[in-house]
PDB file of C-alpha atoms in Angstrom:
ATOM      1  CA  UNK N   1     -25.363 -71.980  18.616  1.00 52.00           C
ATOM      2  CA  UNK N   2     -27.011 -73.194  15.772  1.00 59.00           C
ATOM      3  CA  UNK N   3     -25.307 -76.384  14.570  1.00 83.00           C
ATOM      4  CA  UNK N   4     -22.093 -76.595  11.700  1.00 92.00           C
ATOM      5  CA  UNK N   5     -22.145 -78.793   8.975  1.00 93.00           C
ATOM      6  CA  UNK N   6     -18.735 -80.073   8.031  1.00 95.00           C
ATOM      7  CA  UNK N   7     -20.174 -82.504   4.088  1.00 94.00           C
ATOM      8  CA  UNK N   8     -17.163 -83.758   2.430  1.00 95.00           C
ATOM      9  CA  UNK N   9     -15.756 -87.355   0.283  1.00 94.00           C
ATOM     10  CA  UNK N  10     -13.345 -89.238   2.000  1.00 92.00           C
ATOM     11  CA  UNK N  11     -11.374 -90.128  -0.245  1.00 92.00           C
ATOM     12  CA  UNK N  12     -10.461 -86.766  -2.034  1.00 94.00           C
ATOM     13  CA  UNK N  13     -10.099 -84.443   1.753  1.00 94.00           C
ATOM     14  CA  UNK N  14     -10.209 -86.291   4.519  1.00 93.00           C
ATOM     15  CA  UNK N  15      -7.240 -85.426   6.476  1.00 94.00           C
ATOM     16  CA  UNK N  16      -8.307 -81.553   6.027  1.00 96.00           C
ATOM     17  CA  UNK N  17     -12.117 -82.057   6.554  1.00 95.00           C
ATOM     18  CA  UNK N  18     -10.301 -83.578  10.281  1.00 94.00           C
ATOM     19  CA  UNK N  19      -8.235 -80.844  10.530  1.00 95.00           C
ATOM     20  CA  UNK N  20     -11.084 -78.156  10.172  1.00 96.00           C
ATOM     21  CA  UNK N  21     -13.261 -79.711  12.350  1.00 95.00           C
ATOM     22  CA  UNK N  22     -11.333 -79.308  15.165  1.00 95.00           C
ATOM     23  CA  UNK N  23     -10.252 -76.387  15.229  1.00 96.00           C
ATOM     24  CA  UNK N  24     -14.553 -75.464  15.168  1.00 95.00           C
ATOM     25  CA  UNK N  25     -14.491 -77.832  17.919  1.00 94.00           C
ATOM     26  CA  UNK N  26     -12.287 -75.964  19.844  1.00 95.00           C
ATOM     27  CA  UNK N  27     -14.141 -72.450  19.360  1.00 94.00           C
ATOM     28  CA  UNK N  28     -17.592 -73.422  18.899  1.00 92.00           C
ATOM     29  CA  UNK N  29     -17.835 -76.536  21.395  1.00 92.00           C
ATOM     30  CA  UNK N  30     -18.492 -79.930  20.252  1.00 88.00           C
ATOM     31  CA  UNK N  31     -22.101 -80.043  20.236  1.00 87.00           C
ATOM     32  CA  UNK N  32     -21.994 -77.549  17.947  1.00 90.00           C
ATOM     33  CA  UNK N  33     -20.302 -78.531  14.719  1.00 92.00           C
ATOM     34  CA  UNK N  34     -21.764 -82.031  12.547  1.00 89.00           C
ATOM     35  CA  UNK N  35     -19.623 -84.788  11.121  1.00 87.00           C
ATOM     36  CA  UNK N  36     -20.074 -87.870   9.503  1.00 74.00           C
ATOM     37  CA  UNK N  37     -20.550 -91.656  11.684  1.00 58.00           C
ATOM     38  CA  UNK N  38     -18.634 -89.603  14.763  1.00 56.00           C
ATOM     39  CA  UNK N  39     -21.710 -87.708  15.246  1.00 58.00           C
ATOM     40  CA  UNK N  40     -24.039 -90.006  15.060  1.00 60.00           C
ATOM     41  CA  UNK N  41     -25.280 -92.116  18.380  1.00 64.00           C
ATOM     42  CA  UNK N  42     -25.254 -95.615  18.363  1.00 63.00           C
ATOM     43  CA  UNK N  43     -28.212 -97.742  16.773  1.00 62.00           C
ATOM     44  CA  UNK N  44     -29.590 -94.905  15.687  1.00 62.00           C
ATOM     45  CA  UNK N  45     -29.673 -94.804  11.758  1.00 63.00           C
ATOM     46  CA  UNK N  46     -27.768 -92.238   9.582  1.00 65.00           C
ATOM     47  CA  UNK N  47     -30.356 -92.044   6.757  1.00 69.00           C
ATOM     48  CA  UNK N  48     -32.951 -90.079   9.127  1.00 74.00           C
ATOM     49  CA  UNK N  49     -29.914 -88.523  11.745  1.00 71.00           C
ATOM     50  CA  UNK N  50     -28.650 -86.502   9.012  1.00 77.00           C
ATOM     51  CA  UNK N  51     -31.495 -85.399   6.872  1.00 79.00           C
ATOM     52  CA  UNK N  52     -32.840 -83.834  10.681  1.00 79.00           C
ATOM     53  CA  UNK N  53     -29.200 -82.608  11.109  1.00 81.00           C
ATOM     54  CA  UNK N  54     -29.385 -81.117   7.695  1.00 83.00           C
ATOM     55  CA  UNK N  55     -33.059 -79.357   8.757  1.00 81.00           C
ATOM     56  CA  UNK N  56     -31.582 -77.258  12.388  1.00 80.00           C
ATOM     57  CA  UNK N  57     -28.377 -76.311  10.225  1.00 86.00           C
ATOM     58  CA  UNK N  58     -26.960 -73.120  10.984  1.00 87.00           C
ATOM     59  CA  UNK N  59     -24.499 -73.475   8.003  1.00 92.00           C
ATOM     60  CA  UNK N  60     -22.772 -76.196   5.875  1.00 94.00           C
ATOM     61  CA  UNK N  61     -19.556 -76.323   5.111  1.00 96.00           C
ATOM     62  CA  UNK N  62     -18.662 -78.046   1.785  1.00 96.00           C
ATOM     63  CA  UNK N  63     -15.058 -78.781   1.783  1.00 97.00           C
ATOM     64  CA  UNK N  64     -14.432 -79.785  -1.787  1.00 97.00           C
ATOM     65  CA  UNK N  65     -10.995 -80.585  -2.884  1.00 96.00           C
ATOM     66  CA  UNK N  66      -9.646 -81.873  -5.971  1.00 95.00           C
ATOM     67  CA  UNK N  67     -11.348 -85.181  -6.296  1.00 95.00           C
ATOM     68  CA  UNK N  68     -14.747 -83.950  -5.221  1.00 96.00           C
ATOM     69  CA  UNK N  69     -17.080 -84.908  -8.035  1.00 95.00           C
ATOM     70  CA  UNK N  70     -15.411 -88.272  -6.450  1.00 95.00           C
ATOM     71  CA  UNK N  71     -14.528 -89.536 -10.276  1.00 93.00           C
ATOM     72  CA  UNK N  72     -14.908 -93.685 -10.452  1.00 92.00           C
ATOM     73  CA  UNK N  73     -12.215 -95.989 -11.890  1.00 90.00           C
ATOM     74  CA  UNK N  74     -14.086 -96.344 -15.033  1.00 91.00           C
ATOM     75  CA  UNK N  75     -14.955 -92.957 -15.782  1.00 89.00           C
ATOM     76  CA  UNK N  76     -18.337 -92.639 -13.577  1.00 92.00           C
ATOM     77  CA  UNK N  77     -19.078 -89.627 -11.326  1.00 95.00           C
ATOM     78  CA  UNK N  78     -20.009 -89.996  -8.670  1.00 95.00           C
ATOM     79  CA  UNK N  79     -21.810 -86.439  -7.691  1.00 96.00           C
ATOM     80  CA  UNK N  80     -24.361 -86.627 -10.624  1.00 95.00           C
ATOM     81  CA  UNK N  81     -25.268 -89.879  -9.031  1.00 93.00           C
ATOM     82  CA  UNK N  82     -29.084 -89.887  -7.467  1.00 88.00           C
ATOM     83  CA  UNK N  83     -28.474 -91.420  -4.482  1.00 87.00           C
ATOM     84  CA  UNK N  84     -25.074 -89.939  -4.142  1.00 92.00           C
ATOM     85  CA  UNK N  85     -24.700 -88.042   0.332  1.00 89.00           C
ATOM     86  CA  UNK N  86     -22.192 -85.302  -0.778  1.00 93.00           C
ATOM     87  CA  UNK N  87     -25.031 -84.381  -3.344  1.00 93.00           C
ATOM     88  CA  UNK N  88     -27.569 -85.072  -1.364  1.00 91.00           C
ATOM     89  CA  UNK N  89     -25.957 -83.177   2.084  1.00 91.00           C
ATOM     90  CA  UNK N  90     -25.724 -80.192  -0.529  1.00 93.00           C
ATOM     91  CA  UNK N  91     -29.357 -80.565  -2.227  1.00 93.00           C
ATOM     92  CA  UNK N  92     -30.896 -80.756   1.484  1.00 90.00           C
ATOM     93  CA  UNK N  93     -29.449 -78.024   1.944  1.00 91.00           C
ATOM     94  CA  UNK N  94     -30.007 -75.454  -0.573  1.00 91.00           C
ATOM     95  CA  UNK N  95     -33.889 -76.758  -1.155  1.00 89.00           C
ATOM     96  CA  UNK N  96     -34.512 -75.713   3.559  1.00 85.00           C
ATOM     97  CA  UNK N  97     -32.715 -72.257   2.430  1.00 85.00           C
ATOM     98  CA  UNK N  98     -30.174 -72.643   3.945  1.00 87.00           C
ATOM     99  CA  UNK N  99     -26.354 -71.534   3.777  1.00 90.00           C
ATOM    100  CA  UNK N 100     -23.383 -73.230   1.995  1.00 94.00           C
ATOM    101  CA  UNK N 101     -19.727 -71.835   2.604  1.00 95.00           C
ATOM    102  CA  UNK N 102     -18.030 -73.957  -0.011  1.00 96.00           C
ATOM    103  CA  UNK N 103     -14.348 -74.359   1.452  1.00 97.00           C
ATOM    104  CA  UNK N 104     -11.395 -74.887  -1.377  1.00 97.00           C
ATOM    105  CA  UNK N 105      -8.907 -77.347  -0.263  1.00 97.00           C
ATOM    106  CA  UNK N 106      -5.391 -79.106  -1.544  1.00 93.00           C
ATOM    107  CA  UNK N 107      -5.234 -76.200  -4.290  1.00 93.00           C
ATOM    108  CA  UNK N 108      -9.047 -77.003  -5.370  1.00 95.00           C
ATOM    109  CA  UNK N 109     -11.515 -74.435  -7.726  1.00 95.00           C
ATOM    110  CA  UNK N 110     -14.827 -74.689  -7.722  1.00 95.00           C
ATOM    111  CA  UNK N 111     -16.485 -76.949 -10.441  1.00 94.00           C
ATOM    112  CA  UNK N 112     -17.885 -75.584 -14.287  1.00 93.00           C
ATOM    113  CA  UNK N 113     -21.779 -75.685 -14.836  1.00 91.00           C
ATOM    114  CA  UNK N 114     -20.796 -79.261 -17.001  1.00 92.00           C
ATOM    115  CA  UNK N 115     -19.071 -80.543 -14.353  1.00 94.00           C
ATOM    116  CA  UNK N 116     -21.984 -80.914 -11.747  1.00 94.00           C
ATOM    117  CA  UNK N 117     -25.651 -81.801 -12.262  1.00 94.00           C
ATOM    118  CA  UNK N 118     -28.360 -79.471 -12.931  1.00 93.00           C
ATOM    119  CA  UNK N 119     -29.986 -79.223  -8.661  1.00 93.00           C
ATOM    120  CA  UNK N 120     -26.059 -78.573  -7.506  1.00 94.00           C
ATOM    121  CA  UNK N 121     -25.975 -75.121 -10.496  1.00 92.00           C
ATOM    122  CA  UNK N 122     -26.546 -72.667  -7.384  1.00 92.00           C
ATOM    123  CA  UNK N 123     -24.038 -74.014  -5.467  1.00 93.00           C
ATOM    124  CA  UNK N 124     -21.431 -73.059  -8.495  1.00 91.00           C
ATOM    125  CA  UNK N 125     -21.601 -69.608  -7.871  1.00 92.00           C
ATOM    126  CA  UNK N 126     -21.761 -69.443  -4.283  1.00 93.00           C
ATOM    127  CA  UNK N 127     -18.257 -67.621  -2.570  1.00 92.00           C
ATOM    128  CA  UNK N 128     -16.015 -69.260  -1.378  1.00 94.00           C
ATOM    129  CA  UNK N 129     -13.106 -70.268   0.828  1.00 95.00           C
ATOM    130  CA  UNK N 130     -10.316 -71.221   0.482  1.00 96.00           C
ATOM    131  CA  UNK N 131      -8.115 -72.829   3.894  1.00 97.00           C
ATOM    132  CA  UNK N 132      -4.307 -74.044   3.131  1.00 94.00           C
ATOM    133  CA  UNK N 133      -2.860 -76.903   5.057  1.00 91.00           C
ATOM    134  CA  UNK N 134       0.622 -74.830   4.958  1.00 92.00           C
ATOM    135  CA  UNK N 135       1.384 -71.887   7.243  1.00 93.00           C
ATOM    136  CA  UNK N 136      -1.310 -70.558   6.317  1.00 95.00           C
ATOM    137  CA  UNK N 137      -4.012 -72.413   7.866  1.00 96.00           C
ATOM    138  CA  UNK N 138      -4.297 -70.752  10.162  1.00 95.00           C
ATOM    139  CA  UNK N 139      -5.185 -67.311   9.078  1.00 96.00           C
ATOM    140  CA  UNK N 140      -7.490 -69.077   6.651  1.00 96.00           C
ATOM    141  CA  UNK N 141      -9.419 -70.740   9.703  1.00 96.00           C
ATOM    142  CA  UNK N 142      -9.582 -67.545  11.810  1.00 96.00           C
ATOM    143  CA  UNK N 143     -11.450 -66.238   8.204  1.00 95.00           C
ATOM    144  CA  UNK N 144     -13.243 -68.327   8.424  1.00 95.00           C
ATOM    145  CA  UNK N 145     -14.429 -68.449  11.720  1.00 95.00           C
ATOM    146  CA  UNK N 146     -15.230 -64.909  10.629  1.00 94.00           C
ATOM    147  CA  UNK N 147     -17.697 -65.731   8.238  1.00 93.00           C
ATOM    148  CA  UNK N 148     -19.443 -68.314  10.619  1.00 92.00           C
ATOM    149  CA  UNK N 149     -19.759 -65.154  12.891  1.00 91.00           C
ATOM    150  CA  UNK N 150     -21.383 -63.216  11.238  1.00 90.00           C
ATOM    151  CA  UNK N 151     -23.691 -65.811   9.657  1.00 86.00           C
ATOM    152  CA  UNK N 152     -24.332 -66.487  13.552  1.00 85.00           C
ATOM    153  CA  UNK N 153     -24.749 -62.879  14.029  1.00 86.00           C
ATOM    154  CA  UNK N 154     -27.636 -62.360  11.227  1.00 83.00           C
ATOM    155  CA  UNK N 155     -29.524 -65.350  12.560  1.00 79.00           C
ATOM    156  CA  UNK N 156     -29.776 -63.822  15.753  1.00 77.00           C
ATOM    157  CA  UNK N 157     -30.537 -60.904  14.976  1.00 81.00           C
ATOM    158  CA  UNK N 158     -33.199 -62.561  13.028  1.00 76.00           C
ATOM    159  CA  UNK N 159     -34.540 -64.599  15.586  1.00 73.00           C
ATOM    160  CA  UNK N 160     -34.827 -61.896  18.278  1.00 70.00           C
ATOM    161  CA  UNK N 161     -37.247 -60.744  15.437  1.00 72.00           C
ATOM    162  CA  UNK N 162     -39.216 -63.493  14.514  1.00 71.00           C
ATOM    163  CA  UNK N 163     -39.397 -64.529  18.315  1.00 71.00           C
ATOM    164  CA  UNK N 164     -39.639 -61.408  20.548  1.00 71.00           C
ATOM    165  CA  UNK N 165     -40.440 -58.336  19.226  1.00 73.00           C
ATOM    166  CA  UNK N 166     -42.386 -59.355  16.758  1.00 73.00           C
ATOM    167  CA  UNK N 167     -45.245 -60.969  19.705  1.00 71.00           C
ATOM    168  CA  UNK N 168     -44.591 -57.698  20.977  1.00 73.00           C
ATOM    169  CA  UNK N 169     -45.832 -55.789  18.794  1.00 77.00           C
ATOM    170  CA  UNK N 170     -48.628 -57.819  17.980  1.00 74.00           C
ATOM    171  CA  UNK N 171     -49.168 -58.161  21.741  1.00 72.00           C
ATOM    172  CA  UNK N 172     -49.095 -54.081  22.743  1.00 75.00           C
ATOM    173  CA  UNK N 173     -51.796 -53.903  18.858  1.00 78.00           C
ATOM    174  CA  UNK N 174     -54.046 -56.324  20.813  1.00 72.00           C
ATOM    175  CA  UNK N 175     -54.136 -54.935  23.522  1.00 70.00           C
ATOM    176  CA  UNK N 176     -54.973 -51.222  21.567  1.00 75.00           C
ATOM    177  CA  UNK N 177     -57.890 -52.554  19.891  1.00 74.00           C
ATOM    178  CA  UNK N 178     -59.611 -55.062  22.589  1.00 68.00           C
ATOM    179  CA  UNK N 179     -59.353 -51.535  25.623  1.00 69.00           C
ATOM    180  CA  UNK N 180     -59.529 -48.616  23.278  1.00 73.00           C
ATOM    181  CA  UNK N 181     -61.803 -50.421  19.689  1.00 72.00           C
ATOM    182  CA  UNK N 182     -63.884 -52.419  21.374  1.00 70.00           C
ATOM    183  CA  UNK N 183     -63.402 -51.289  25.165  1.00 66.00           C
ATOM    184  CA  UNK N 184     -63.348 -55.096  26.687  1.00 64.00           C
ATOM    185  CA  UNK N 185     -63.474 -55.494  30.135  1.00 67.00           C
ATOM    186  CA  UNK N 186     -59.470 -55.431  31.462  1.00 68.00           C
ATOM    187  CA  UNK N 187     -60.058 -58.861  33.007  1.00 75.00           C
ATOM    188  CA  UNK N 188     -60.951 -59.984  29.512  1.00 72.00           C
ATOM    189  CA  UNK N 189     -58.803 -57.724  27.835  1.00 68.00           C
ATOM    190  CA  UNK N 190     -56.100 -59.679  29.583  1.00 69.00           C
ATOM    191  CA  UNK N 191     -57.132 -62.623  29.382  1.00 76.00           C
ATOM    192  CA  UNK N 192     -57.228 -62.629  25.377  1.00 73.00           C
ATOM    193  CA  UNK N 193     -54.160 -60.783  24.610  1.00 71.00           C
ATOM    194  CA  UNK N 194     -52.459 -63.772  27.531  1.00 71.00           C
ATOM    195  CA  UNK N 195     -54.054 -66.299  25.022  1.00 78.00           C
ATOM    196  CA  UNK N 196     -53.623 -64.178  21.912  1.00 74.00           C
ATOM    197  CA  UNK N 197     -49.594 -64.123  22.559  1.00 69.00           C
ATOM    198  CA  UNK N 198     -49.520 -67.913  23.736  1.00 71.00           C
ATOM    199  CA  UNK N 199     -51.144 -69.200  20.401  1.00 76.00           C
ATOM    200  CA  UNK N 200     -48.390 -67.034  18.992  1.00 71.00           C
ATOM    201  CA  UNK N 201     -45.429 -68.192  20.284  1.00 66.00           C
ATOM    202  CA  UNK N 202     -46.399 -71.960  19.704  1.00 69.00           C
ATOM    203  CA  UNK N 203     -46.556 -70.675  16.322  1.00 70.00           C
ATOM    204  CA  UNK N 204     -43.959 -69.592  15.571  1.00 65.00           C
ATOM    205  CA  UNK N 205     -42.178 -72.731  17.604  1.00 60.00           C
ATOM    206  CA  UNK N 206     -43.369 -75.076  14.878  1.00 60.00           C
TER     207      UNK N 206
END
């Protein structure tokens, strides 16, 4: 299935993010879940690797704890900086129109408009799921699974429509036009349909 990316800040929610990762890995498979360094091959440029992963991800789980904004000792806030990796991950997913699911942990709440940069304002209004680390953890994880499964079902519905139904309908349309409107010899008709369908399939892949 498409990749699930976990975005988190280590000093904020490392332990609970790892627990969520283990549950997702057990349910969807290790290759379907991405979490920072553990998913990067040795010698790979991590910036390129992360960007490519975000581009093909189905959904990103933005794990938000009480220190998600990254307030430093001097009072500056990491999420407001242009080079903050957490900010970059969320911005990239929003720019690619991919699903971003806020996951609230450790009693955190969604940040206000004044606590995040303007580019993340749409993120502020996304519906969040709370995952508690107490005895409610299993129930919360199941709710998370259901939300991801719903996104997966929507993705495959659109995928089938774009890659199977649309080419099939267009091939039938080509067949009708070439055979009944232009009276093309059947041999040429078959060749034309094959070429048009192949070109369409290649174009959809890109």
